[in-house]
Amino acid sequence: MGNDNDAQQYGPARPPAPSQTDDPTQDLSQLPLFMSSLDEVPEGTNDAIEALKALAYEGEPFEIAENFRQQGNEAYRSKYWRDAIEFYTKALAVGCTVDEINGACYANRAACNLELKNYRRTNLDCAEALKINPQNVKALYRSARACLALDKILEAEDCVLRGLAIEGSNSSLKATQEKISSRKEAIARLDQASRERERLSKAKEIALKRALETRHVIQRTTSKRPPNLPKDVIVRLRDPLDPGSSLCFPVVVLYPLELQSDFIKSLSEDETIHSQLEEILSPSNLPPWDNKGEYAYPGIDVLVEKQKYDMHGKPNLSKIGPKASLRKVLREGKLELIDGILTVLVVPKTRLAEFVGAWKQKNPN
């Protein structure tokens, strides 16, 4: 009789135990059943897979193209748009001479690109499909939708009308036609609004120009507008369309002896500059840099620097009185509008002579 060792020696062999370090899913990924694409596998890794890949290109060109087209259709139905595009592209690359297959591939690839919002590619594919068959209603419909998405209204309308001439009862084309009509009306409203804005802007510009001319405001452009001022800091009319309404100006207040400044966003021509400075330089609310209280109103003088328009072009200084309205100052030509901004100089009365002396040294006659 044999012993247990003999039974183990001559009995059926056991399968080898799996390696503890092996990934149990690694080999599965090499099986066709578990692969998402044959093209993803490097060449030479699996003979069976290589055979399947070769099989995909066996047969007549029309058979190969039709096979890829059907795979593309399956991917399309599953909403795998990019996979479908790849299959349709492979079908077209085969060089099949059957117009029906090629036309369907172009039209179907256009449908995928439409879903992906690749509107230019959609139109290119539709154009190729229509070269093959000008009666391809699907291509006309998809091109119409792509053109509509790009606001190419005339082109979209043309595609729809051509499609309805072939298939007048096509509900998809009719629905697209309604969308085109709605979008066309919306664009017309937007264009009208844009033209109205442009007209108003031009009218405001003309009114402002006329207002400045009638007030004899001296203007100069130097392209040195302070960079820290907001864009909405501009000369404006209270009624933008009425040249006779009050003009409002942005004003920069400079304190040259202290190298400091203030800003008045909008000063009406009917007001005085002193009325604003009385608030800005109130004794109870002096700026932090005025440690000595030298600028407490009314202990200040307001000066303007004006460029002479004579042969020498030398600047001069003028003092603005506390009762002089901005309109009067502008009419007398004492203050210039430079780069759309008025600038005044403020110095303490006790230091006026000091400032004027320094100014004359800087601007000798």
PDB file of N, CA and C in Angstrom, residues 114-183:
ATOM      1  N   LEU A 114     -20.979  69.235 -32.596  1.00  0.00           N
ATOM      2  CA  LEU A 114     -22.035  70.142 -32.162  1.00  0.00           C
ATOM      3  C   LEU A 114     -22.321  69.957 -30.670  1.00  0.00           C
ATOM      4  N   GLU A 115     -22.353  68.718 -30.227  1.00  0.00           N
ATOM      5  CA  GLU A 115     -22.577  68.439 -28.803  1.00  0.00           C
ATOM      6  C   GLU A 115     -21.426  68.977 -27.960  1.00  0.00           C
ATOM      7  N   LEU A 116     -20.227  68.944 -28.497  1.00  0.00           N
ATOM      8  CA  LEU A 116     -19.039  69.431 -27.782  1.00  0.00           C
ATOM      9  C   LEU A 116     -18.828  70.940 -27.954  1.00  0.00           C
ATOM     10  N   LYS A 117     -19.740  71.584 -28.687  1.00  0.00           N
ATOM     11  CA  LYS A 117     -19.690  73.025 -28.958  1.00  0.00           C
ATOM     12  C   LYS A 117     -18.475  73.420 -29.787  1.00  0.00           C
ATOM     13  N   ASN A 118     -18.001  72.486 -30.594  1.00  0.00           N
ATOM     14  CA  ASN A 118     -16.938  72.798 -31.559  1.00  0.00           C
ATOM     15  C   ASN A 118     -17.619  73.241 -32.847  1.00  0.00           C
ATOM     16  N   TYR A 119     -18.130  74.470 -32.847  1.00  0.00           N
ATOM     17  CA  TYR A 119     -19.020  74.899 -33.922  1.00  0.00           C
ATOM     18  C   TYR A 119     -18.297  75.052 -35.263  1.00  0.00           C
ATOM     19  N   ARG A 120     -17.061  75.498 -35.229  1.00  0.00           N
ATOM     20  CA  ARG A 120     -16.327  75.629 -36.498  1.00  0.00           C
ATOM     21  C   ARG A 120     -16.111  74.258 -37.134  1.00  0.00           C
ATOM     22  N   ARG A 121     -15.733  73.271 -36.316  1.00  0.00           N
ATOM     23  CA  ARG A 121     -15.538  71.926 -36.854  1.00  0.00           C
ATOM     24  C   ARG A 121     -16.860  71.337 -37.330  1.00  0.00           C
ATOM     25  N   THR A 122     -17.931  71.669 -36.634  1.00  0.00           N
ATOM     26  CA  THR A 122     -19.255  71.211 -37.066  1.00  0.00           C
ATOM     27  C   THR A 122     -19.536  71.694 -38.478  1.00  0.00           C
ATOM     28  N   ASN A 123     -19.311  72.973 -38.713  1.00  0.00           N
ATOM     29  CA  ASN A 123     -19.588  73.533 -40.046  1.00  0.00           C
ATOM     30  C   ASN A 123     -18.672  72.945 -41.112  1.00  0.00           C
ATOM     31  N   LEU A 124     -17.424  72.670 -40.755  1.00  0.00           N
ATOM     32  CA  LEU A 124     -16.499  72.080 -41.734  1.00  0.00           C
ATOM     33  C   LEU A 124     -16.961  70.683 -42.145  1.00  0.00           C
ATOM     34  N   ASP A 125     -17.394  69.889 -41.160  1.00  0.00           N
ATOM     35  CA  ASP A 125     -17.872  68.539 -41.471  1.00  0.00           C
ATOM     36  C   ASP A 125     -19.176  68.577 -42.251  1.00  0.00           C
ATOM     37  N   CYS A 126     -20.059  69.500 -41.895  1.00  0.00           N
ATOM     38  CA  CYS A 126     -21.320  69.628 -42.643  1.00  0.00           C
ATOM     39  C   CYS A 126     -21.053  70.024 -44.098  1.00  0.00           C
ATOM     40  N   ALA A 127     -20.073  70.903 -44.290  1.00  0.00           N
ATOM     41  CA  ALA A 127     -19.725  71.321 -45.652  1.00  0.00           C
ATOM     42  C   ALA A 127     -19.247  70.126 -46.479  1.00  0.00           C
ATOM     43  N   GLU A 128     -18.438  69.243 -45.867  1.00  0.00           N
ATOM     44  CA  GLU A 128     -17.962  68.063 -46.582  1.00  0.00           C
ATOM     45  C   GLU A 128     -19.119  67.105 -46.884  1.00  0.00           C
ATOM     46  N   ALA A 129     -20.020  66.961 -45.912  1.00  0.00           N
ATOM     47  CA  ALA A 129     -21.180  66.084 -46.134  1.00  0.00           C
ATOM     48  C   ALA A 129     -22.043  66.618 -47.264  1.00  0.00           C
ATOM     49  N   LEU A 130     -22.205  67.938 -47.340  1.00  0.00           N
ATOM     50  CA  LEU A 130     -23.049  68.543 -48.380  1.00  0.00           C
ATOM     51  C   LEU A 130     -22.373  68.529 -49.744  1.00  0.00           C
ATOM     52  N   LYS A 131     -21.037  68.484 -49.761  1.00  0.00           N
ATOM     53  CA  LYS A 131     -20.348  68.315 -51.050  1.00  0.00           C
ATOM     54  C   LYS A 131     -20.683  66.955 -51.647  1.00  0.00           C
ATOM     55  N   ILE A 132     -20.771  65.976 -50.758  1.00  0.00           N
ATOM     56  CA  ILE A 132     -21.091  64.621 -51.219  1.00  0.00           C
ATOM     57  C   ILE A 132     -22.565  64.517 -51.590  1.00  0.00           C
ATOM     58  N   ASN A 133     -23.425  65.115 -50.764  1.00  0.00           N
ATOM     59  CA  ASN A 133     -24.872  65.049 -51.013  1.00  0.00           C
ATOM     60  C   ASN A 133     -25.515  66.371 -50.594  1.00  0.00           C
ATOM     61  N   PRO A 134     -25.787  67.256 -51.550  1.00  0.00           N
ATOM     62  CA  PRO A 134     -26.396  68.542 -51.215  1.00  0.00           C
ATOM     63  C   PRO A 134     -27.787  68.410 -50.594  1.00  0.00           C
ATOM     64  N   GLN A 135     -28.384  67.237 -50.668  1.00  0.00           N
ATOM     65  CA  GLN A 135     -29.722  67.012 -50.109  1.00  0.00           C
ATOM     66  C   GLN A 135     -29.669  66.469 -48.677  1.00  0.00           C
ATOM     67  N   ASN A 136     -28.501  66.461 -48.061  1.00  0.00           N
ATOM     68  CA  ASN A 136     -28.348  65.910 -46.720  1.00  0.00           C
ATOM     69  C   ASN A 136     -28.982  66.866 -45.701  1.00  0.00           C
ATOM     70  N   VAL A 137     -30.203  66.572 -45.326  1.00  0.00           N
ATOM     71  CA  VAL A 137     -30.957  67.458 -44.427  1.00  0.00           C
ATOM     72  C   VAL A 137     -30.322  67.521 -43.036  1.00  0.00           C
ATOM     73  N   LYS A 138     -29.794  66.392 -42.561  1.00  0.00           N
ATOM     74  CA  LYS A 138     -29.159  66.390 -41.240  1.00  0.00           C
ATOM     75  C   LYS A 138     -27.963  67.341 -41.206  1.00  0.00           C
ATOM     76  N   ALA A 139     -27.189  67.343 -42.276  1.00  0.00           N
ATOM     77  CA  ALA A 139     -26.030  68.237 -42.325  1.00  0.00           C
ATOM     78  C   ALA A 139     -26.482  69.694 -42.344  1.00  0.00           C
ATOM     79  N   LEU A 140     -27.545  69.979 -43.073  1.00  0.00           N
ATOM     80  CA  LEU A 140     -28.066  71.342 -43.120  1.00  0.00           C
ATOM     81  C   LEU A 140     -28.581  71.774 -41.742  1.00  0.00           C
ATOM     82  N   TYR A 141     -29.262  70.866 -41.067  1.00  0.00           N
ATOM     83  CA  TYR A 141     -29.793  71.166 -39.728  1.00  0.00           C
ATOM     84  C   TYR A 141     -28.668  71.432 -38.735  1.00  0.00           C
ATOM     85  N   ARG A 142     -27.644  70.582 -38.756  1.00  0.00           N
ATOM     86  CA  ARG A 142     -26.550  70.753 -37.797  1.00  0.00           C
ATOM     87  C   ARG A 142     -25.728  72.007 -38.099  1.00  0.00           C
ATOM     88  N   SER A 143     -25.575  72.292 -39.365  1.00  0.00           N
ATOM     89  CA  SER A 143     -24.871  73.522 -39.728  1.00  0.00           C
ATOM     90  C   SER A 143     -25.674  74.753 -39.292  1.00  0.00           C
ATOM     91  N   ALA A 144     -26.986  74.684 -39.426  1.00  0.00           N
ATOM     92  CA  ALA A 144     -27.841  75.797 -38.999  1.00  0.00           C
ATOM     93  C   ALA A 144     -27.683  76.051 -37.507  1.00  0.00           C
ATOM     94  N   ARG A 145     -27.657  74.982 -36.722  1.00  0.00           N
ATOM     95  CA  ARG A 145     -27.502  75.138 -35.273  1.00  0.00           C
ATOM     96  C   ARG A 145     -26.127  75.713 -34.910  1.00  0.00           C
ATOM     97  N   ALA A 146     -25.099  75.249 -35.608  1.00  0.00           N
ATOM     98  CA  ALA A 146     -23.746  75.759 -35.341  1.00  0.00           C
ATOM     99  C   ALA A 146     -23.653  77.240 -35.699  1.00  0.00           C
ATOM    100  N   CYS A 147     -24.223  77.609 -36.829  1.00  0.00           N
ATOM    101  CA  CYS A 147     -24.200  79.021 -37.245  1.00  0.00           C
ATOM    102  C   CYS A 147     -24.984  79.888 -36.268  1.00  0.00           C
ATOM    103  N   LEU A 148     -26.109  79.366 -35.797  1.00  0.00           N
ATOM    104  CA  LEU A 148     -26.908  80.113 -34.822  1.00  0.00           C
ATOM    105  C   LEU A 148     -26.113  80.339 -33.542  1.00  0.00           C
ATOM    106  N   ALA A 149     -25.389  79.330 -33.087  1.00  0.00           N
ATOM    107  CA  ALA A 149     -24.585  79.455 -31.867  1.00  0.00           C
ATOM    108  C   ALA A 149     -23.489  80.510 -32.039  1.00  0.00           C
ATOM    109  N   LEU A 150     -23.040  80.703 -33.276  1.00  0.00           N
ATOM    110  CA  LEU A 150     -22.003  81.694 -33.563  1.00  0.00           C
ATOM    111  C   LEU A 150     -22.592  83.045 -33.966  1.00  0.00           C
ATOM    112  N   ASP A 151     -23.905  83.175 -33.886  1.00  0.00           N
ATOM    113  CA  ASP A 151     -24.623  84.387 -34.292  1.00  0.00           C
ATOM    114  C   ASP A 151     -24.426  84.721 -35.764  1.00  0.00           C
ATOM    115  N   LYS A 152     -24.187  83.683 -36.574  1.00  0.00           N
ATOM    116  CA  LYS A 152     -24.157  83.869 -38.027  1.00  0.00           C
ATOM    117  C   LYS A 152     -25.577  83.649 -38.538  1.00  0.00           C
ATOM    118  N   ILE A 153     -26.391  84.669 -38.343  1.00  0.00           N
ATOM    119  CA  ILE A 153     -27.826  84.534 -38.566  1.00  0.00           C
ATOM    120  C   ILE A 153     -28.159  84.279 -40.031  1.00  0.00           C
ATOM    121  N   LEU A 154     -27.540  85.005 -40.943  1.00  0.00           N
ATOM    122  CA  LEU A 154     -27.843  84.831 -42.365  1.00  0.00           C
ATOM    123  C   LEU A 154     -27.503  83.422 -42.832  1.00  0.00           C
ATOM    124  N   GLU A 155     -26.341  82.922 -42.394  1.00  0.00           N
ATOM    125  CA  GLU A 155     -25.937  81.567 -42.777  1.00  0.00           C
ATOM    126  C   GLU A 155     -26.884  80.523 -42.183  1.00  0.00           C
ATOM    127  N   ALA A 156     -27.291  80.742 -40.929  1.00  0.00           N
ATOM    128  CA  ALA A 156     -28.216  79.813 -40.279  1.00  0.00           C
ATOM    129  C   ALA A 156     -29.558  79.796 -40.999  1.00  0.00           C
ATOM    130  N   GLU A 157     -30.040  80.965 -41.359  1.00  0.00           N
ATOM    131  CA  GLU A 157     -31.315  81.051 -42.095  1.00  0.00           C
ATOM    132  C   GLU A 157     -31.218  80.335 -43.441  1.00  0.00           C
ATOM    133  N   ASP A 158     -30.092  80.515 -44.116  1.00  0.00           N
ATOM    134  CA  ASP A 158     -29.910  79.868 -45.423  1.00  0.00           C
ATOM    135  C   ASP A 158     -29.960  78.349 -45.291  1.00  0.00           C
ATOM    136  N   CYS A 159     -29.289  77.806 -44.272  1.00  0.00           N
ATOM    137  CA  CYS A 159     -29.295  76.355 -44.068  1.00  0.00           C
ATOM    138  C   CYS A 159     -30.700  75.832 -43.785  1.00  0.00           C
ATOM    139  N   VAL A 160     -31.443  76.556 -42.953  1.00  0.00           N
ATOM    140  CA  VAL A 160     -32.796  76.118 -42.620  1.00  0.00           C
ATOM    141  C   VAL A 160     -33.707  76.155 -43.840  1.00  0.00           C
ATOM    142  N   LEU A 161     -33.626  77.226 -44.598  1.00  0.00           N
ATOM    143  CA  LEU A 161     -34.485  77.344 -45.784  1.00  0.00           C
ATOM    144  C   LEU A 161     -34.161  76.266 -46.815  1.00  0.00           C
ATOM    145  N   ARG A 162     -32.877  75.980 -46.978  1.00  0.00           N
ATOM    146  CA  ARG A 162     -32.498  74.911 -47.913  1.00  0.00           C
ATOM    147  C   ARG A 162     -32.999  73.561 -47.420  1.00  0.00           C
ATOM    148  N   GLY A 163     -32.906  73.350 -46.099  1.00  0.00           N
ATOM    149  CA  GLY A 163     -33.386  72.093 -45.538  1.00  0.00           C
ATOM    150  C   GLY A 163     -34.891  71.940 -45.667  1.00  0.00           C
ATOM    151  N   LEU A 164     -35.639  73.014 -45.403  1.00  0.00           N
ATOM    152  CA  LEU A 164     -37.099  72.954 -45.505  1.00  0.00           C
ATOM    153  C   LEU A 164     -37.556  72.817 -46.956  1.00  0.00           C
ATOM    154  N   ALA A 165     -36.758  73.314 -47.884  1.00  0.00           N
ATOM    155  CA  ALA A 165     -37.097  73.135 -49.300  1.00  0.00           C
ATOM    156  C   ALA A 165     -37.017  71.668 -49.695  1.00  0.00           C
ATOM    157  N   ILE A 166     -36.172  70.921 -48.989  1.00  0.00           N
ATOM    158  CA  ILE A 166     -36.034  69.483 -49.269  1.00  0.00           C
ATOM    159  C   ILE A 166     -37.059  68.688 -48.465  1.00  0.00           C
ATOM    160  N   GLU A 167     -37.219  69.080 -47.193  1.00  0.00           N
ATOM    161  CA  GLU A 167     -38.101  68.330 -46.291  1.00  0.00           C
ATOM    162  C   GLU A 167     -38.922  69.332 -45.481  1.00  0.00           C
ATOM    163  N   GLY A 168     -40.006  69.784 -46.069  1.00  0.00           N
ATOM    164  CA  GLY A 168     -40.795  70.872 -45.504  1.00  0.00           C
ATOM    165  C   GLY A 168     -41.422  70.583 -44.159  1.00  0.00           C
ATOM    166  N   SER A 169     -41.608  69.322 -43.807  1.00  0.00           N
ATOM    167  CA  SER A 169     -42.271  68.973 -42.554  1.00  0.00           C
ATOM    168  C   SER A 169     -41.277  68.662 -41.425  1.00  0.00           C
ATOM    169  N   ASN A 170     -40.012  68.891 -41.647  1.00  0.00           N
ATOM    170  CA  ASN A 170     -38.994  68.551 -40.647  1.00  0.00           C
ATOM    171  C   ASN A 170     -39.173  69.422 -39.408  1.00  0.00           C
ATOM    172  N   SER A 171     -39.564  68.798 -38.298  1.00  0.00           N
ATOM    173  CA  SER A 171     -39.860  69.544 -37.073  1.00  0.00           C
ATOM    174  C   SER A 171     -38.607  70.168 -36.452  1.00  0.00           C
ATOM    175  N   SER A 172     -37.471  69.489 -36.567  1.00  0.00           N
ATOM    176  CA  SER A 172     -36.232  70.028 -36.002  1.00  0.00           C
ATOM    177  C   SER A 172     -35.816  71.310 -36.716  1.00  0.00           C
ATOM    178  N   LEU A 173     -35.961  71.302 -38.040  1.00  0.00           N
ATOM    179  CA  LEU A 173     -35.635  72.508 -38.799  1.00  0.00           C
ATOM    180  C   LEU A 173     -36.588  73.653 -38.464  1.00  0.00           C
ATOM    181  N   LYS A 174     -37.863  73.329 -38.282  1.00  0.00           N
ATOM    182  CA  LYS A 174     -38.837  74.369 -37.949  1.00  0.00           C
ATOM    183  C   LYS A 174     -38.552  74.964 -36.570  1.00  0.00           C
ATOM    184  N   ALA A 175     -38.184  74.100 -35.619  1.00  0.00           N
ATOM    185  CA  ALA A 175     -37.854  74.598 -34.283  1.00  0.00           C
ATOM    186  C   ALA A 175     -36.623  75.499 -34.325  1.00  0.00           C
ATOM    187  N   THR A 176     -35.644  75.094 -35.136  1.00  0.00           N
ATOM    188  CA  THR A 176     -34.434  75.914 -35.279  1.00  0.00           C
ATOM    189  C   THR A 176     -34.761  77.231 -35.954  1.00  0.00           C
ATOM    190  N   GLN A 177     -35.679  77.193 -36.915  1.00  0.00           N
ATOM    191  CA  GLN A 177     -36.095  78.418 -37.595  1.00  0.00           C
ATOM    192  C   GLN A 177     -36.708  79.413 -36.602  1.00  0.00           C
ATOM    193  N   GLU A 178     -37.499  78.923 -35.658  1.00  0.00           N
ATOM    194  CA  GLU A 178     -38.082  79.794 -34.643  1.00  0.00           C
ATOM    195  C   GLU A 178     -37.008  80.390 -33.736  1.00  0.00           C
ATOM    196  N   LYS A 179     -36.018  79.571 -33.381  1.00  0.00           N
ATOM    197  CA  LYS A 179     -34.926  80.063 -32.551  1.00  0.00           C
ATOM    198  C   LYS A 179     -34.124  81.133 -33.291  1.00  0.00           C
ATOM    199  N   ILE A 180     -33.909  80.906 -34.571  1.00  0.00           N
ATOM    200  CA  ILE A 180     -33.178  81.896 -35.380  1.00  0.00           C
ATOM    201  C   ILE A 180     -33.953  83.206 -35.419  1.00  0.00           C
ATOM    202  N   SER A 181     -35.260  83.116 -35.597  1.00  0.00           N
ATOM    203  CA  SER A 181     -36.088  84.314 -35.650  1.00  0.00           C
ATOM    204  C   SER A 181     -36.032  85.076 -34.331  1.00  0.00           C
ATOM    205  N   SER A 182     -36.104  84.348 -33.201  1.00  0.00           N
ATOM    206  CA  SER A 182     -36.036  84.992 -31.887  1.00  0.00           C
ATOM    207  C   SER A 182     -34.685  85.659 -31.672  1.00  0.00           C
ATOM    208  N   ARG A 183     -33.629  84.954 -32.050  1.00  0.00           N
ATOM    209  CA  ARG A 183     -32.283  85.504 -31.884  1.00  0.00           C
ATOM    210  C   ARG A 183     -32.077  86.721 -32.787  1.00  0.00           C
TER     211      ARG A 183
END
